[in-house]
């Protein structure tokens, strides 16, 4: 390599799998580094699955403790990120099933700070009209409220596929179910959201797919991602 060639700052960084193995082998810092890489997307999935930041923090904490303790069971059949999402989503769903509630709270107003994290993106609001921002915020809240009314499994599938942008096959691994099951859950969830959010469709600001199409363009994309909580203490 010549002096003029740029170096890759991540070239010397351990991979996710190497970090997980180091954690299993007793490295006290490896799991924290691994979580730090993926905390924003894990938090986004947790908060959208649970419906509010307080329960999401509990669900994420449960998931991370489970991942910390079960790291030795990871066999490498899937990516480490897929495995982490599976553990966190399952922890959130377990909490929802135990509580037997359907959350309807909207998400907090501090979501804009993480608007460019993960697979999500937001426009530069400084250049937008305040009236437009108010309308957009109202519609985003309507989408989140509608999402909270879905059955837990449908909501989890839609969060991962439509809001986080994961491929259906990878979501099937995360949720430990068949690809067809994920498609079915997404299709039924989208059909339900299309009914609940019909006013948005009439205004031309939300594209809702036909119920029979499992893989249309993503119709329910929030433009922001929530604030991540502090890294949980080691169990």
PDB file of C-alpha atoms in Angstrom:
ATOM      1  CA  UNK A   1       0.000   0.000   0.000  1.00  0.00           C
ATOM      2  CA  UNK A   2       1.405   3.400  -0.997  1.00  0.00           C
ATOM      3  CA  UNK A   3       1.312   6.380   1.389  1.00  0.00           C
ATOM      4  CA  UNK A   4      -1.324   8.043  -0.815  1.00  0.00           C
ATOM      5  CA  UNK A   5      -3.839   5.231  -0.411  1.00  0.00           C
ATOM      6  CA  UNK A   6      -6.463   5.847   2.288  1.00  0.00           C
ATOM      7  CA  UNK A   7      -6.731   3.306   5.062  1.00  0.00           C
ATOM      8  CA  UNK A   8      -9.977   1.748   6.182  1.00  0.00           C
ATOM      9  CA  UNK A   9     -10.581   2.776   9.829  1.00  0.00           C
ATOM     10  CA  UNK A  10     -12.625  -0.401  10.394  1.00  0.00           C
ATOM     11  CA  UNK A  11     -10.089  -2.754   8.860  1.00  0.00           C
ATOM     12  CA  UNK A  12      -8.454  -3.539  12.205  1.00  0.00           C
ATOM     13  CA  UNK A  13     -11.712  -3.741  14.151  1.00  0.00           C
ATOM     14  CA  UNK A  14     -12.959  -7.163  15.268  1.00  0.00           C
ATOM     15  CA  UNK A  15     -16.040  -8.524  13.561  1.00  0.00           C
ATOM     16  CA  UNK A  16     -19.312  -9.009  15.428  1.00  0.00           C
ATOM     17  CA  UNK A  17     -18.698 -12.733  15.596  1.00  0.00           C
ATOM     18  CA  UNK A  18     -15.196 -12.184  16.959  1.00  0.00           C
ATOM     19  CA  UNK A  19     -16.563  -9.867  19.632  1.00  0.00           C
ATOM     20  CA  UNK A  20     -19.218 -12.375  20.640  1.00  0.00           C
ATOM     21  CA  UNK A  21     -16.620 -15.132  20.837  1.00  0.00           C
ATOM     22  CA  UNK A  22     -14.334 -12.888  22.899  1.00  0.00           C
ATOM     23  CA  UNK A  23     -17.224 -12.262  25.299  1.00  0.00           C
ATOM     24  CA  UNK A  24     -17.809 -16.000  25.661  1.00  0.00           C
ATOM     25  CA  UNK A  25     -14.084 -16.445  26.297  1.00  0.00           C
ATOM     26  CA  UNK A  26     -14.193 -13.945  29.143  1.00  0.00           C
ATOM     27  CA  UNK A  27     -13.366 -10.548  27.633  1.00  0.00           C
ATOM     28  CA  UNK A  28     -15.174  -8.077  29.945  1.00  0.00           C
ATOM     29  CA  UNK A  29     -15.487  -5.360  27.310  1.00  0.00           C
ATOM     30  CA  UNK A  30     -16.415  -7.280  24.174  1.00  0.00           C
ATOM     31  CA  UNK A  31     -20.180  -7.428  24.712  1.00  0.00           C
ATOM     32  CA  UNK A  32     -20.369  -3.706  25.417  1.00  0.00           C
ATOM     33  CA  UNK A  33     -18.540  -2.952  22.182  1.00  0.00           C
ATOM     34  CA  UNK A  34     -20.864  -5.279  20.272  1.00  0.00           C
ATOM     35  CA  UNK A  35     -23.974  -3.694  21.745  1.00  0.00           C
ATOM     36  CA  UNK A  36     -22.614  -0.223  21.048  1.00  0.00           C
ATOM     37  CA  UNK A  37     -22.450  -1.030  17.345  1.00  0.00           C
ATOM     38  CA  UNK A  38     -26.110  -1.978  17.120  1.00  0.00           C
ATOM     39  CA  UNK A  39     -27.792  -0.152  19.989  1.00  0.00           C
ATOM     40  CA  UNK A  40     -29.722   2.353  17.859  1.00  0.00           C
ATOM     41  CA  UNK A  41     -31.446  -0.196  15.651  1.00  0.00           C
ATOM     42  CA  UNK A  42     -32.104  -2.561  18.553  1.00  0.00           C
ATOM     43  CA  UNK A  43     -33.643   0.315  20.488  1.00  0.00           C
ATOM     44  CA  UNK A  44     -35.725   1.390  17.484  1.00  0.00           C
ATOM     45  CA  UNK A  45     -37.101  -2.135  17.101  1.00  0.00           C
ATOM     46  CA  UNK A  46     -37.832  -2.405  20.832  1.00  0.00           C
ATOM     47  CA  UNK A  47     -39.645   0.909  21.121  1.00  0.00           C
ATOM     48  CA  UNK A  48     -41.781   0.325  18.053  1.00  0.00           C
ATOM     49  CA  UNK A  49     -42.608  -3.211  19.120  1.00  0.00           C
ATOM     50  CA  UNK A  50     -43.505  -2.257  22.688  1.00  0.00           C
ATOM     51  CA  UNK A  51     -45.252   1.002  21.814  1.00  0.00           C
ATOM     52  CA  UNK A  52     -43.643   3.293  24.382  1.00  0.00           C
ATOM     53  CA  UNK A  53     -40.097   4.025  25.574  1.00  0.00           C
ATOM     54  CA  UNK A  54     -40.571   2.865  29.161  1.00  0.00           C
ATOM     55  CA  UNK A  55     -41.634  -0.669  28.237  1.00  0.00           C
ATOM     56  CA  UNK A  56     -39.132  -0.698  25.375  1.00  0.00           C
ATOM     57  CA  UNK A  57     -36.297  -0.061  27.823  1.00  0.00           C
ATOM     58  CA  UNK A  58     -37.450  -3.048  29.885  1.00  0.00           C
ATOM     59  CA  UNK A  59     -37.785  -5.235  26.797  1.00  0.00           C
ATOM     60  CA  UNK A  60     -34.376  -4.234  25.494  1.00  0.00           C
ATOM     61  CA  UNK A  61     -32.835  -4.836  28.908  1.00  0.00           C
ATOM     62  CA  UNK A  62     -34.396  -8.304  29.053  1.00  0.00           C
ATOM     63  CA  UNK A  63     -33.109  -9.067  25.579  1.00  0.00           C
ATOM     64  CA  UNK A  64     -29.581  -7.913  26.251  1.00  0.00           C
ATOM     65  CA  UNK A  65     -29.365  -9.865  29.485  1.00  0.00           C
ATOM     66  CA  UNK A  66     -30.576 -12.946  27.623  1.00  0.00           C
ATOM     67  CA  UNK A  67     -28.035 -12.370  24.827  1.00  0.00           C
ATOM     68  CA  UNK A  68     -25.265 -11.800  27.379  1.00  0.00           C
ATOM     69  CA  UNK A  69     -26.044 -15.068  29.127  1.00  0.00           C
ATOM     70  CA  UNK A  70     -26.799 -17.157  26.023  1.00  0.00           C
ATOM     71  CA  UNK A  71     -23.908 -16.001  23.874  1.00  0.00           C
ATOM     72  CA  UNK A  72     -22.319 -19.423  24.144  1.00  0.00           C
ATOM     73  CA  UNK A  73     -25.320 -20.932  22.344  1.00  0.00           C
ATOM     74  CA  UNK A  74     -24.671 -18.877  19.203  1.00  0.00           C
ATOM     75  CA  UNK A  75     -23.646 -21.305  16.465  1.00  0.00           C
ATOM     76  CA  UNK A  76     -23.098 -18.919  13.581  1.00  0.00           C
ATOM     77  CA  UNK A  77     -25.963 -20.105  11.380  1.00  0.00           C
ATOM     78  CA  UNK A  78     -27.099 -16.480  11.047  1.00  0.00           C
ATOM     79  CA  UNK A  79     -25.405 -13.118  11.357  1.00  0.00           C
ATOM     80  CA  UNK A  80     -24.775 -11.880  14.887  1.00  0.00           C
ATOM     81  CA  UNK A  81     -27.062  -8.909  14.229  1.00  0.00           C
ATOM     82  CA  UNK A  82     -29.858 -11.266  13.198  1.00  0.00           C
ATOM     83  CA  UNK A  83     -29.362 -13.263  16.388  1.00  0.00           C
ATOM     84  CA  UNK A  84     -29.363 -10.101  18.543  1.00  0.00           C
ATOM     85  CA  UNK A  85     -32.564  -8.874  16.941  1.00  0.00           C
ATOM     86  CA  UNK A  86     -34.187 -12.266  17.464  1.00  0.00           C
ATOM     87  CA  UNK A  87     -33.347 -12.245  21.164  1.00  0.00           C
ATOM     88  CA  UNK A  88     -34.523  -8.651  21.678  1.00  0.00           C
ATOM     89  CA  UNK A  89     -37.755  -9.058  19.689  1.00  0.00           C
ATOM     90  CA  UNK A  90     -38.591 -12.277  21.528  1.00  0.00           C
ATOM     91  CA  UNK A  91     -38.004 -10.549  24.865  1.00  0.00           C
ATOM     92  CA  UNK A  92     -40.336  -7.729  23.840  1.00  0.00           C
ATOM     93  CA  UNK A  93     -43.014 -10.130  22.628  1.00  0.00           C
ATOM     94  CA  UNK A  94     -42.752 -12.104  25.869  1.00  0.00           C
ATOM     95  CA  UNK A  95     -43.449  -8.904  27.814  1.00  0.00           C
ATOM     96  CA  UNK A  96     -46.396  -8.034  25.600  1.00  0.00           C
ATOM     97  CA  UNK A  97     -47.895 -11.498  25.950  1.00  0.00           C
ATOM     98  CA  UNK A  98     -47.451 -11.442  29.718  1.00  0.00           C
ATOM     99  CA  UNK A  99     -49.097  -8.038  30.037  1.00  0.00           C
ATOM    100  CA  UNK A 100     -51.866  -8.889  27.518  1.00  0.00           C
ATOM    101  CA  UNK A 101     -52.211  -5.259  26.521  1.00  0.00           C
ATOM    102  CA  UNK A 102     -52.098  -3.309  23.306  1.00  0.00           C
ATOM    103  CA  UNK A 103     -50.211  -0.080  23.716  1.00  0.00           C
ATOM    104  CA  UNK A 104     -51.579   3.087  22.132  1.00  0.00           C
ATOM    105  CA  UNK A 105     -49.099   5.690  23.379  1.00  0.00           C
ATOM    106  CA  UNK A 106     -47.325   7.753  20.763  1.00  0.00           C
ATOM    107  CA  UNK A 107     -43.567   7.979  20.797  1.00  0.00           C
ATOM    108  CA  UNK A 108     -41.760  10.918  22.444  1.00  0.00           C
ATOM    109  CA  UNK A 109     -40.899  14.171  20.744  1.00  0.00           C
ATOM    110  CA  UNK A 110     -37.136  13.661  20.917  1.00  0.00           C
ATOM    111  CA  UNK A 111     -37.096  11.225  17.999  1.00  0.00           C
ATOM    112  CA  UNK A 112     -35.601  13.783  15.617  1.00  0.00           C
ATOM    113  CA  UNK A 113     -32.176  13.568  17.260  1.00  0.00           C
ATOM    114  CA  UNK A 114     -31.669  10.089  15.831  1.00  0.00           C
ATOM    115  CA  UNK A 115     -33.396  10.709  12.518  1.00  0.00           C
ATOM    116  CA  UNK A 116     -30.427   9.584  10.417  1.00  0.00           C
ATOM    117  CA  UNK A 117     -29.549   6.382  12.296  1.00  0.00           C
ATOM    118  CA  UNK A 118     -29.899   2.823  11.022  1.00  0.00           C
ATOM    119  CA  UNK A 119     -31.995   2.317   7.908  1.00  0.00           C
ATOM    120  CA  UNK A 120     -34.085   5.427   8.508  1.00  0.00           C
ATOM    121  CA  UNK A 121     -33.638   8.904   7.092  1.00  0.00           C
ATOM    122  CA  UNK A 122     -35.244  12.317   7.581  1.00  0.00           C
ATOM    123  CA  UNK A 123     -35.197  15.475   5.541  1.00  0.00           C
ATOM    124  CA  UNK A 124     -33.519  18.633   6.810  1.00  0.00           C
ATOM    125  CA  UNK A 125     -36.337  20.227   8.725  1.00  0.00           C
ATOM    126  CA  UNK A 126     -34.722  23.633   8.889  1.00  0.00           C
ATOM    127  CA  UNK A 127     -35.637  24.085   5.248  1.00  0.00           C
ATOM    128  CA  UNK A 128     -39.259  22.984   5.628  1.00  0.00           C
ATOM    129  CA  UNK A 129     -42.331  25.051   6.316  1.00  0.00           C
ATOM    130  CA  UNK A 130     -43.479  24.848   9.989  1.00  0.00           C
ATOM    131  CA  UNK A 131     -47.013  24.080   8.852  1.00  0.00           C
ATOM    132  CA  UNK A 132     -45.756  21.148   6.800  1.00  0.00           C
ATOM    133  CA  UNK A 133     -43.782  19.866   9.784  1.00  0.00           C
ATOM    134  CA  UNK A 134     -46.863  20.040  11.987  1.00  0.00           C
ATOM    135  CA  UNK A 135     -48.931  18.070   9.490  1.00  0.00           C
ATOM    136  CA  UNK A 136     -46.171  15.492   9.069  1.00  0.00           C
ATOM    137  CA  UNK A 137     -45.817  15.073  12.825  1.00  0.00           C
ATOM    138  CA  UNK A 138     -49.564  14.569  13.185  1.00  0.00           C
ATOM    139  CA  UNK A 139     -49.557  11.930  10.468  1.00  0.00           C
ATOM    140  CA  UNK A 140     -46.528  10.160  11.930  1.00  0.00           C
ATOM    141  CA  UNK A 141     -48.290   9.940  15.260  1.00  0.00           C
ATOM    142  CA  UNK A 142     -51.378   8.552  13.535  1.00  0.00           C
ATOM    143  CA  UNK A 143     -49.221   5.846  11.933  1.00  0.00           C
ATOM    144  CA  UNK A 144     -47.620   4.936  15.270  1.00  0.00           C
ATOM    145  CA  UNK A 145     -50.988   4.827  17.036  1.00  0.00           C
ATOM    146  CA  UNK A 146     -52.379   2.564  14.323  1.00  0.00           C
ATOM    147  CA  UNK A 147     -49.317   0.326  14.479  1.00  0.00           C
ATOM    148  CA  UNK A 148     -49.853  -0.127  18.216  1.00  0.00           C
ATOM    149  CA  UNK A 149     -53.309  -1.639  17.605  1.00  0.00           C
ATOM    150  CA  UNK A 150     -51.971  -4.586  15.596  1.00  0.00           C
ATOM    151  CA  UNK A 151     -51.470  -8.044  17.111  1.00  0.00           C
ATOM    152  CA  UNK A 152     -47.985  -8.394  18.528  1.00  0.00           C
ATOM    153  CA  UNK A 153     -46.656 -10.761  15.860  1.00  0.00           C
ATOM    154  CA  UNK A 154     -47.959  -8.613  13.005  1.00  0.00           C
ATOM    155  CA  UNK A 155     -46.486  -5.499  14.572  1.00  0.00           C
ATOM    156  CA  UNK A 156     -43.084  -7.140  15.024  1.00  0.00           C
ATOM    157  CA  UNK A 157     -43.024  -8.291  11.408  1.00  0.00           C
ATOM    158  CA  UNK A 158     -44.009  -4.861  10.086  1.00  0.00           C
ATOM    159  CA  UNK A 159     -41.491  -3.072  12.297  1.00  0.00           C
ATOM    160  CA  UNK A 160     -38.656  -5.250  11.038  1.00  0.00           C
ATOM    161  CA  UNK A 161     -39.655  -5.373   7.373  1.00  0.00           C
ATOM    162  CA  UNK A 162     -41.331  -2.023   6.702  1.00  0.00           C
ATOM    163  CA  UNK A 163     -39.719   0.292   9.240  1.00  0.00           C
ATOM    164  CA  UNK A 164     -36.253  -1.201   9.662  1.00  0.00           C
ATOM    165  CA  UNK A 165     -35.933  -2.460   6.098  1.00  0.00           C
ATOM    166  CA  UNK A 166     -34.745  -6.008   6.778  1.00  0.00           C
ATOM    167  CA  UNK A 167     -35.315  -8.636   4.054  1.00  0.00           C
ATOM    168  CA  UNK A 168     -38.247 -10.961   4.662  1.00  0.00           C
ATOM    169  CA  UNK A 169     -35.944 -13.995   4.801  1.00  0.00           C
ATOM    170  CA  UNK A 170     -33.817 -12.403   7.514  1.00  0.00           C
ATOM    171  CA  UNK A 171     -36.902 -11.399   9.499  1.00  0.00           C
ATOM    172  CA  UNK A 172     -38.075 -14.999   9.322  1.00  0.00           C
ATOM    173  CA  UNK A 173     -34.818 -15.978  11.038  1.00  0.00           C
ATOM    174  CA  UNK A 174     -35.258 -13.248  13.642  1.00  0.00           C
ATOM    175  CA  UNK A 175     -38.813 -14.318  14.449  1.00  0.00           C
ATOM    176  CA  UNK A 176     -38.034 -18.031  14.105  1.00  0.00           C
ATOM    177  CA  UNK A 177     -40.836 -18.680  11.650  1.00  0.00           C
ATOM    178  CA  UNK A 178     -41.331 -19.455   7.965  1.00  0.00           C
ATOM    179  CA  UNK A 179     -40.865 -16.837   5.262  1.00  0.00           C
ATOM    180  CA  UNK A 180     -44.498 -17.324   4.278  1.00  0.00           C
ATOM    181  CA  UNK A 181     -45.571 -16.565   7.842  1.00  0.00           C
ATOM    182  CA  UNK A 182     -43.713 -13.257   7.812  1.00  0.00           C
ATOM    183  CA  UNK A 183     -45.288 -12.356   4.468  1.00  0.00           C
ATOM    184  CA  UNK A 184     -48.733 -13.259   5.755  1.00  0.00           C
ATOM    185  CA  UNK A 185     -48.298 -11.213   8.932  1.00  0.00           C
ATOM    186  CA  UNK A 186     -47.060  -8.231   6.954  1.00  0.00           C
ATOM    187  CA  UNK A 187     -49.878  -8.513   4.443  1.00  0.00           C
ATOM    188  CA  UNK A 188     -52.576  -8.656   7.114  1.00  0.00           C
ATOM    189  CA  UNK A 189     -50.936  -5.886   9.120  1.00  0.00           C
ATOM    190  CA  UNK A 190     -50.673  -3.642   6.073  1.00  0.00           C
ATOM    191  CA  UNK A 191     -54.305  -4.285   5.198  1.00  0.00           C
ATOM    192  CA  UNK A 192     -55.321  -3.283   8.719  1.00  0.00           C
ATOM    193  CA  UNK A 193     -53.176  -0.155   8.612  1.00  0.00           C
ATOM    194  CA  UNK A 194     -54.626   0.752   5.220  1.00  0.00           C
ATOM    195  CA  UNK A 195     -58.087   0.838   6.802  1.00  0.00           C
ATOM    196  CA  UNK A 196     -56.972   2.765   9.876  1.00  0.00           C
ATOM    197  CA  UNK A 197     -54.918   5.241   7.850  1.00  0.00           C
ATOM    198  CA  UNK A 198     -57.271   5.705   4.937  1.00  0.00           C
ATOM    199  CA  UNK A 199     -57.269   9.466   5.446  1.00  0.00           C
ATOM    200  CA  UNK A 200     -53.535   9.559   4.767  1.00  0.00           C
ATOM    201  CA  UNK A 201     -53.960   7.552   1.604  1.00  0.00           C
ATOM    202  CA  UNK A 202     -56.632   9.941   0.392  1.00  0.00           C
ATOM    203  CA  UNK A 203     -54.200  12.817   0.877  1.00  0.00           C
ATOM    204  CA  UNK A 204     -51.589  10.989  -1.185  1.00  0.00           C
ATOM    205  CA  UNK A 205     -49.018  10.929   1.625  1.00  0.00           C
ATOM    206  CA  UNK A 206     -49.033   7.221   2.419  1.00  0.00           C
ATOM    207  CA  UNK A 207     -48.960   4.364  -0.060  1.00  0.00           C
ATOM    208  CA  UNK A 208     -50.804   1.300   1.213  1.00  0.00           C
ATOM    209  CA  UNK A 209     -50.392  -1.940  -0.734  1.00  0.00           C
ATOM    210  CA  UNK A 210     -53.079  -4.345  -1.734  1.00  0.00           C
ATOM    211  CA  UNK A 211     -53.645  -6.913   1.059  1.00  0.00           C
ATOM    212  CA  UNK A 212     -52.592  -9.796  -1.157  1.00  0.00           C
ATOM    213  CA  UNK A 213     -49.169  -8.402  -2.025  1.00  0.00           C
ATOM    214  CA  UNK A 214     -46.606  -9.442   0.617  1.00  0.00           C
ATOM    215  CA  UNK A 215     -43.642  -7.558  -0.795  1.00  0.00           C
ATOM    216  CA  UNK A 216     -44.739  -4.087  -1.997  1.00  0.00           C
ATOM    217  CA  UNK A 217     -42.766  -0.883  -1.510  1.00  0.00           C
ATOM    218  CA  UNK A 218     -42.558  -0.178   2.200  1.00  0.00           C
ATOM    219  CA  UNK A 219     -45.773   1.650   3.092  1.00  0.00           C
ATOM    220  CA  UNK A 220     -45.299   2.599   6.740  1.00  0.00           C
ATOM    221  CA  UNK A 221     -41.928   4.219   7.167  1.00  0.00           C
ATOM    222  CA  UNK A 222     -41.436   6.458  10.144  1.00  0.00           C
ATOM    223  CA  UNK A 223     -38.943   9.178   9.333  1.00  0.00           C
ATOM    224  CA  UNK A 224     -37.255   9.147  12.711  1.00  0.00           C
ATOM    225  CA  UNK A 225     -35.637   6.806  15.180  1.00  0.00           C
ATOM    226  CA  UNK A 226     -35.824   7.148  18.983  1.00  0.00           C
ATOM    227  CA  UNK A 227     -33.194   7.959  21.545  1.00  0.00           C
ATOM    228  CA  UNK A 228     -31.315   4.896  22.739  1.00  0.00           C
ATOM    229  CA  UNK A 229     -31.128   4.206  26.492  1.00  0.00           C
ATOM    230  CA  UNK A 230     -27.854   3.859  28.392  1.00  0.00           C
ATOM    231  CA  UNK A 231     -25.980   0.585  28.003  1.00  0.00           C
ATOM    232  CA  UNK A 232     -27.403  -1.808  30.619  1.00  0.00           C
ATOM    233  CA  UNK A 233     -25.203  -3.039  33.415  1.00  0.00           C
ATOM    234  CA  UNK A 234     -23.684  -6.481  33.119  1.00  0.00           C
ATOM    235  CA  UNK A 235     -25.976  -9.098  34.651  1.00  0.00           C
TER     236      UNK A 235
END
